[in-house]
mmCIF file of C-alpha atoms in Angstrom:
data_model
loop_
_atom_site.group_PDB
_atom_site.id
_atom_site.type_symbol
_atom_site.label_atom_id
_atom_site.label_comp_id
_atom_site.label_asym_id
_atom_site.label_seq_id
_atom_site.Cartn_x
_atom_site.Cartn_y
_atom_site.Cartn_z
ATOM 1 C CA MET A 1 0.325 0.047 -0.085
ATOM 2 C CA ARG A 2 1.139 3.334 -0.932
ATOM 3 C CA THR A 3 1.631 6.237 1.641
ATOM 4 C CA ARG A 4 3.379 9.306 3.282
ATOM 5 C CA THR A 5 2.894 8.547 6.508
ATOM 6 C CA ARG A 6 4.607 6.650 8.823
ATOM 7 C CA LEU A 7 1.481 6.198 11.064
ATOM 8 C CA GLY A 8 1.239 2.733 13.367
ATOM 9 C CA LEU A 9 -2.332 2.961 13.392
ATOM 10 C CA ALA A 10 -5.159 0.418 15.747
ATOM 11 C CA ALA A 11 -8.060 2.655 16.198
ATOM 12 C CA ALA A 12 -6.225 6.361 16.656
ATOM 13 C CA VAL A 13 -3.042 7.093 16.964
ATOM 14 C CA SER A 14 -2.085 9.582 19.458
ATOM 15 C CA CYS A 15 0.485 12.138 18.302
ATOM 16 C CA ALA A 16 1.839 13.108 21.336
ATOM 17 C CA ALA A 17 2.431 9.378 21.479
ATOM 18 C CA LEU A 18 4.299 9.554 18.490
ATOM 19 C CA VAL A 19 6.575 12.837 20.302
ATOM 20 C CA THR A 20 7.725 10.162 22.816
ATOM 21 C CA ALA A 21 8.869 8.257 20.732
ATOM 22 C CA VAL A 22 10.778 11.260 19.176
ATOM 23 C CA GLY A 23 12.216 11.461 22.532
ATOM 24 C CA LEU A 24 13.871 7.860 22.831
ATOM 25 C CA GLY A 25 16.518 9.383 20.066
ATOM 26 C CA ARG A 26 17.181 13.109 21.490
ATOM 27 C CA GLY A 27 20.012 13.206 23.841
ATOM 28 C CA GLY A 28 19.521 15.783 26.381
ATOM 29 C CA GLY A 29 16.842 18.597 26.064
ATOM 30 C CA GLY A 30 17.845 19.978 22.904
ATOM 31 C CA VAL A 31 15.724 19.538 19.283
ATOM 32 C CA ALA A 32 17.875 17.012 17.433
ATOM 33 C CA SER A 33 19.984 17.906 14.809
ATOM 34 C CA SER A 34 18.902 16.736 12.130
ATOM 35 C CA LEU A 35 15.674 18.242 10.742
ATOM 36 C CA ILE A 36 13.463 18.498 7.831
ATOM 37 C CA ALA A 37 12.279 21.840 5.926
ATOM 38 C CA LEU A 38 9.268 23.524 7.743
ATOM 39 C CA PRO A 39 5.570 23.679 5.826
ATOM 40 C CA ASN A 40 5.348 26.280 3.589
ATOM 41 C CA ARG A 41 2.350 25.433 2.161
ATOM 42 C CA PRO A 42 -1.221 25.476 3.772
ATOM 43 C CA HIS A 43 -2.221 23.307 7.156
ATOM 44 C CA VAL A 44 -6.277 21.930 7.266
ATOM 45 C CA ALA A 45 -6.923 20.924 11.050
ATOM 46 C CA LEU A 46 -9.986 18.243 10.556
ATOM 47 C CA GLY A 47 -11.705 16.809 13.549
ATOM 48 C CA ASP A 48 -14.274 16.609 16.128
ATOM 49 C CA SER A 49 -14.280 19.172 19.488
ATOM 50 C CA TYR A 50 -11.068 17.666 21.278
ATOM 51 C CA THR A 51 -9.932 19.086 18.085
ATOM 52 C CA ALA A 52 -12.622 22.610 17.632
ATOM 53 C CA ALA A 53 -11.936 23.106 21.454
ATOM 54 C CA PRO A 54 -15.597 24.021 22.375
ATOM 55 C CA LYS A 55 -15.850 27.345 25.125
ATOM 56 C CA VAL A 56 -11.893 27.805 24.980
ATOM 57 C CA PRO A 57 -11.188 31.979 24.232
ATOM 58 C CA GLY A 58 -11.980 32.717 21.582
ATOM 59 C CA GLN A 59 -14.085 31.153 19.970
ATOM 60 C CA SER A 60 -14.373 31.938 15.934
ATOM 61 C CA GLY A 61 -15.052 30.275 12.225
ATOM 62 C CA LYS A 62 -18.028 29.723 11.070
ATOM 63 C CA PRO A 63 -20.440 28.314 11.665
ATOM 64 C CA ALA A 64 -19.863 28.832 15.151
ATOM 65 C CA GLY A 65 -22.333 25.678 16.459
ATOM 66 C CA CYS A 66 -19.045 24.515 15.663
ATOM 67 C CA GLU A 67 -17.982 26.399 18.738
ATOM 68 C CA ARG A 68 -14.142 26.344 17.494
ATOM 69 C CA SER A 69 -11.497 28.178 19.085
ATOM 70 C CA ASP A 70 -8.527 30.438 17.557
ATOM 71 C CA HIS A 71 -6.625 28.973 20.316
ATOM 72 C CA ASN A 72 -7.031 25.739 19.338
ATOM 73 C CA TYR A 73 -4.241 23.247 19.455
ATOM 74 C CA PRO A 74 -4.138 23.754 14.984
ATOM 75 C CA ALA A 75 -4.427 27.122 15.541
ATOM 76 C CA LEU A 76 -1.252 26.929 17.834
ATOM 77 C CA VAL A 77 0.784 24.562 15.639
ATOM 78 C CA ALA A 78 0.088 27.360 12.750
ATOM 79 C CA ARG A 79 1.370 30.160 14.541
ATOM 80 C CA GLU A 80 4.372 27.694 15.533
ATOM 81 C CA LEU A 81 5.119 27.348 12.504
ATOM 82 C CA GLY A 82 4.798 30.853 11.000
ATOM 83 C CA LEU A 83 1.906 30.315 9.179
ATOM 84 C CA LYS A 84 -0.206 32.434 6.988
ATOM 85 C CA GLN A 85 -3.150 32.994 7.542
ATOM 86 C CA ALA A 86 -4.124 31.516 4.436
ATOM 87 C CA GLU A 87 -1.917 28.890 4.599
ATOM 88 C CA PHE A 88 -4.083 27.324 7.521
ATOM 89 C CA ARG A 89 -7.413 26.155 7.467
ATOM 90 C CA ASP A 90 -9.602 24.752 10.721
ATOM 91 C CA LEU A 91 -12.975 22.699 9.451
ATOM 92 C CA SER A 92 -12.864 20.587 12.939
ATOM 93 C CA CYS A 93 -16.679 21.117 14.454
ATOM 94 C CA SER A 94 -17.836 19.815 17.609
ATOM 95 C CA GLY A 95 -19.920 16.942 17.374
ATOM 96 C CA ALA A 96 -18.478 15.507 14.247
ATOM 97 C CA THR A 97 -17.941 12.092 13.293
ATOM 98 C CA MET A 98 -15.942 10.702 10.373
ATOM 99 C CA ALA A 99 -19.081 11.168 8.440
ATOM 100 C CA ASP A 100 -19.009 14.215 8.331
ATOM 101 C CA LEU A 101 -15.244 14.694 6.930
ATOM 102 C CA SER A 102 -17.111 13.744 3.613
ATOM 103 C CA ALA A 103 -20.032 15.382 4.390
ATOM 104 C CA ALA A 104 -21.835 18.411 5.796
ATOM 105 C CA GLN A 105 -22.290 18.626 9.444
ATOM 106 C CA SER A 106 -25.533 20.417 10.987
ATOM 107 C CA THR A 107 -25.181 22.386 14.272
ATOM 108 C CA HIS A 108 -27.418 23.705 16.339
ATOM 109 C CA GLN A 109 -26.246 27.436 14.466
ATOM 110 C CA GLY A 110 -25.037 27.074 10.645
ATOM 111 C CA THR A 111 -23.746 24.521 8.411
ATOM 112 C CA ASN A 112 -20.237 23.185 8.391
ATOM 113 C CA PRO A 113 -18.689 22.011 4.948
ATOM 114 C CA ALA A 114 -17.542 18.831 4.671
ATOM 115 C CA GLN A 115 -14.230 18.836 6.301
ATOM 116 C CA LEU A 116 -12.177 16.664 3.660
ATOM 117 C CA SER A 117 -13.313 20.044 0.846
ATOM 118 C CA ALA A 118 -10.333 22.158 2.049
ATOM 119 C CA VAL A 119 -7.994 19.375 1.530
ATOM 120 C CA SER A 120 -6.160 19.747 -1.537
ATOM 121 C CA THR A 121 -3.043 18.636 -4.113
ATOM 122 C CA ALA A 122 -1.899 21.578 -1.897
ATOM 123 C CA THR A 123 -2.092 20.441 1.393
ATOM 124 C CA ARG A 124 1.384 19.706 3.040
ATOM 125 C CA LEU A 125 0.625 19.477 6.708
ATOM 126 C CA VAL A 126 -3.247 17.415 8.593
ATOM 127 C CA THR A 127 -3.990 16.944 11.598
ATOM 128 C CA LEU A 128 -6.939 14.967 12.532
ATOM 129 C CA GLY A 129 -8.473 14.172 15.769
ATOM 130 C CA ILE A 130 -11.853 12.509 15.423
ATOM 131 C CA GLY A 131 -13.539 8.749 16.518
ATOM 132 C CA GLY A 132 -14.620 9.466 19.995
ATOM 133 C CA ASN A 133 -18.358 10.386 18.730
ATOM 134 C CA ASP A 134 -18.281 7.631 16.949
ATOM 135 C CA ILE A 135 -17.925 5.444 19.473
ATOM 136 C CA SER A 136 -20.672 7.170 21.653
ATOM 137 C CA PHE A 137 -17.649 7.876 24.125
ATOM 138 C CA SER A 138 -19.262 11.055 25.768
ATOM 139 C CA SER A 139 -22.378 8.838 26.177
ATOM 140 C CA MET A 140 -20.064 5.579 27.752
ATOM 141 C CA ILE A 141 -18.215 7.390 30.166
ATOM 142 C CA THR A 142 -22.416 8.733 31.996
ATOM 143 C CA THR A 143 -23.814 4.970 31.697
ATOM 144 C CA CYS A 144 -20.045 4.156 33.347
ATOM 145 C CA VAL A 145 -20.927 6.698 35.645
ATOM 146 C CA GLN A 146 -24.265 6.315 36.755
ATOM 147 C CA ALA A 147 -23.409 2.815 36.862
ATOM 148 C CA GLY A 148 -20.571 3.161 39.011
ATOM 149 C CA LEU A 149 -22.204 5.606 41.600
ATOM 150 C CA ARG A 150 -25.037 2.928 41.883
ATOM 151 C CA TYR A 151 -22.923 0.661 42.826
ATOM 152 C CA GLN A 152 -21.365 2.575 45.935
ATOM 153 C CA LEU A 153 -25.095 3.541 46.700
ATOM 154 C CA GLU A 154 -25.621 -0.208 46.677
ATOM 155 C CA ASN A 155 -22.706 -1.148 48.485
ATOM 156 C CA ARG A 156 -23.171 1.545 51.622
ATOM 157 C CA PHE A 157 -26.789 1.611 52.121
ATOM 158 C CA GLY A 158 -28.340 -1.588 50.365
ATOM 159 C CA ASP A 159 -27.536 -5.250 49.594
ATOM 160 C CA PRO A 160 -23.887 -5.407 48.523
ATOM 161 C CA ALA A 161 -24.263 -5.106 44.561
ATOM 162 C CA PRO A 162 -22.998 -8.516 43.055
ATOM 163 C CA ASP A 163 -21.329 -7.668 39.895
ATOM 164 C CA LYS A 164 -18.009 -5.692 40.833
ATOM 165 C CA ALA A 165 -17.023 -4.309 37.560
ATOM 166 C CA PRO A 166 -20.321 -2.549 36.382
ATOM 167 C CA CYS A 167 -19.721 -0.742 33.875
ATOM 168 C CA LYS A 168 -17.679 -3.362 32.202
ATOM 169 C CA ALA A 169 -21.256 -5.404 32.715
ATOM 170 C CA ARG A 170 -23.233 -2.781 30.708
ATOM 171 C CA TYR A 171 -20.736 -3.339 27.571
ATOM 172 C CA LEU A 172 -19.778 -7.017 27.891
ATOM 173 C CA SER A 173 -22.560 -9.790 26.389
ATOM 174 C CA ASP A 174 -22.447 -13.461 25.467
ATOM 175 C CA GLY A 175 -18.298 -12.884 25.617
ATOM 176 C CA THR A 176 -19.007 -10.102 23.194
ATOM 177 C CA ASP A 177 -17.142 -6.386 23.765
ATOM 178 C CA ASP A 178 -19.206 -4.548 22.388
ATOM 179 C CA ILE A 179 -16.386 -1.064 22.967
ATOM 180 C CA ALA A 180 -13.750 -2.731 21.579
ATOM 181 C CA ALA A 181 -16.382 -4.038 18.137
ATOM 182 C CA ARG A 182 -16.940 -0.271 18.123
ATOM 183 C CA ILE A 183 -13.020 0.469 18.216
ATOM 184 C CA GLU A 184 -12.963 -2.083 15.307
ATOM 185 C CA ALA A 185 -15.101 -0.433 13.296
ATOM 186 C CA ALA A 186 -13.953 3.057 14.220
ATOM 187 C CA GLY A 187 -10.445 2.138 13.312
ATOM 188 C CA GLY A 188 -11.966 0.681 9.673
ATOM 189 C CA ARG A 189 -13.267 3.676 8.508
ATOM 190 C CA LEU A 190 -10.292 5.569 9.747
ATOM 191 C CA THR A 191 -8.450 4.443 7.551
ATOM 192 C CA GLY A 192 -10.347 5.060 4.949
ATOM 193 C CA VAL A 193 -10.221 8.393 5.576
ATOM 194 C CA LEU A 194 -6.654 8.044 5.194
ATOM 195 C CA HIS A 195 -6.813 6.797 2.151
ATOM 196 C CA ASP A 196 -9.297 9.584 1.483
ATOM 197 C CA ILE A 197 -6.379 11.907 2.690
ATOM 198 C CA GLU A 198 -3.841 10.582 0.278
ATOM 199 C CA ARG A 199 -5.800 10.915 -2.367
ATOM 200 C CA ARG A 200 -6.456 14.757 -2.071
ATOM 201 C CA ALA A 201 -3.061 15.574 -0.985
ATOM 202 C CA PRO A 202 -0.475 12.812 -2.134
ATOM 203 C CA GLU A 203 2.298 15.161 -0.335
ATOM 204 C CA ALA A 204 0.360 16.109 2.628
ATOM 205 C CA ARG A 205 2.255 14.631 6.215
ATOM 206 C CA VAL A 206 -0.445 13.731 7.791
ATOM 207 C CA PHE A 207 -1.085 13.773 12.416
ATOM 208 C CA VAL A 208 -3.838 11.171 13.716
ATOM 209 C CA VAL A 209 -3.896 12.696 16.809
ATOM 210 C CA GLY A 210 -5.497 10.929 20.107
ATOM 211 C CA ARG A 211 -6.391 11.737 23.490
ATOM 212 C CA SER A 212 -3.780 9.474 25.432
ATOM 213 C CA HIS A 213 -0.339 10.049 26.751
ATOM 214 C CA ILE A 214 -0.358 13.408 26.487
ATOM 215 C CA GLN A 215 0.877 15.209 29.690
ATOM 216 C CA ARG A 216 3.379 12.196 29.612
ATOM 217 C CA ALA A 217 4.834 13.666 26.657
ATOM 218 C CA LEU A 218 4.811 17.150 28.076
ATOM 219 C CA THR A 219 6.722 16.110 30.840
ATOM 220 C CA LYS A 220 9.493 14.115 28.984
ATOM 221 C CA LEU A 221 9.801 16.345 26.092
ATOM 222 C CA GLY A 222 9.743 19.394 28.148
ATOM 223 C CA ALA A 223 6.721 21.021 26.138
ATOM 224 C CA ARG A 224 4.674 23.749 26.896
ATOM 225 C CA ASP A 225 1.737 22.331 24.822
ATOM 226 C CA ARG A 226 0.202 20.257 22.646
ATOM 227 C CA ALA A 227 0.730 22.620 19.573
ATOM 228 C CA GLN A 228 4.793 22.367 20.256
ATOM 229 C CA LEU A 229 4.108 18.862 20.769
ATOM 230 C CA VAL A 230 3.434 19.008 17.133
ATOM 231 C CA VAL A 231 6.182 21.224 15.657
ATOM 232 C CA ILE A 232 8.910 18.540 17.713
ATOM 233 C CA ALA A 233 7.585 16.076 16.039
ATOM 234 C CA TYR A 234 7.984 17.653 12.390
ATOM 235 C CA GLN A 235 10.909 19.213 13.055
ATOM 236 C CA THR A 236 12.311 15.633 14.023
ATOM 237 C CA GLY A 237 10.968 14.185 10.975
ATOM 238 C CA LEU A 238 9.463 11.174 13.139
ATOM 239 C CA VAL A 239 7.231 10.742 9.556
ATOM 240 C CA ARG A 240 8.777 11.357 6.378
ATOM 241 C CA PRO A 241 8.201 10.621 2.937
ATOM 242 C CA THR A 242 8.807 7.420 1.137
ATOM 243 C CA PRO A 243 9.001 6.579 -2.575
ATOM 244 C CA ARG A 244 5.612 5.854 -4.259
ATOM 245 C CA GLY A 245 4.646 2.000 -4.974
ATOM 246 C CA THR A 246 5.867 1.290 -1.368
#
């Protein structure tokens, strides 16, 4: 399979985890001596609320229903890289699923265009943070918190609850792990999205940004925020172009 990104994928790859790997090849606190050229062409940001950063000042962009901040990590990355306004497009939107990357998304205040419409042959950097809504992550958290609270109350004020793992019981039935199945399905869709990005922007470098290991990577590399993590990963050439046909 031809690709221009070295991304190890399960369901999603944490950009912070990628940067942690960079740290293994770096000495001391300095940036690696062998750097690649910074991008001087458009950066396109795609994703859901984790990318858009709702309620983080200042909210900007259209539609307002996407609740996109001009201080979300893609905007900070663009500033770190010295990109001009015309070289940066952020179409991330709160509530987005992978389906909204290729189709318009309706919000409570306007419609966000298909996010992939911003990706073109001129694009040189793509950051993608998506998938939580595809597996209903928020509702799972709510369900598990409620189940845990009920378990604690029953053990304190009533008969001891027979199930010591109430959250797991909600999503495990007849040996089938519903959450694992959702993640696997999302991983398949993510693979399709990456192929689509490559088709639209064959020269772009793609960072798939996840939710894990953020604080550990910040501490390990002495980075002040996620934006600097992305920049360090880009500068050190962790993701390198490979010849066509490989």
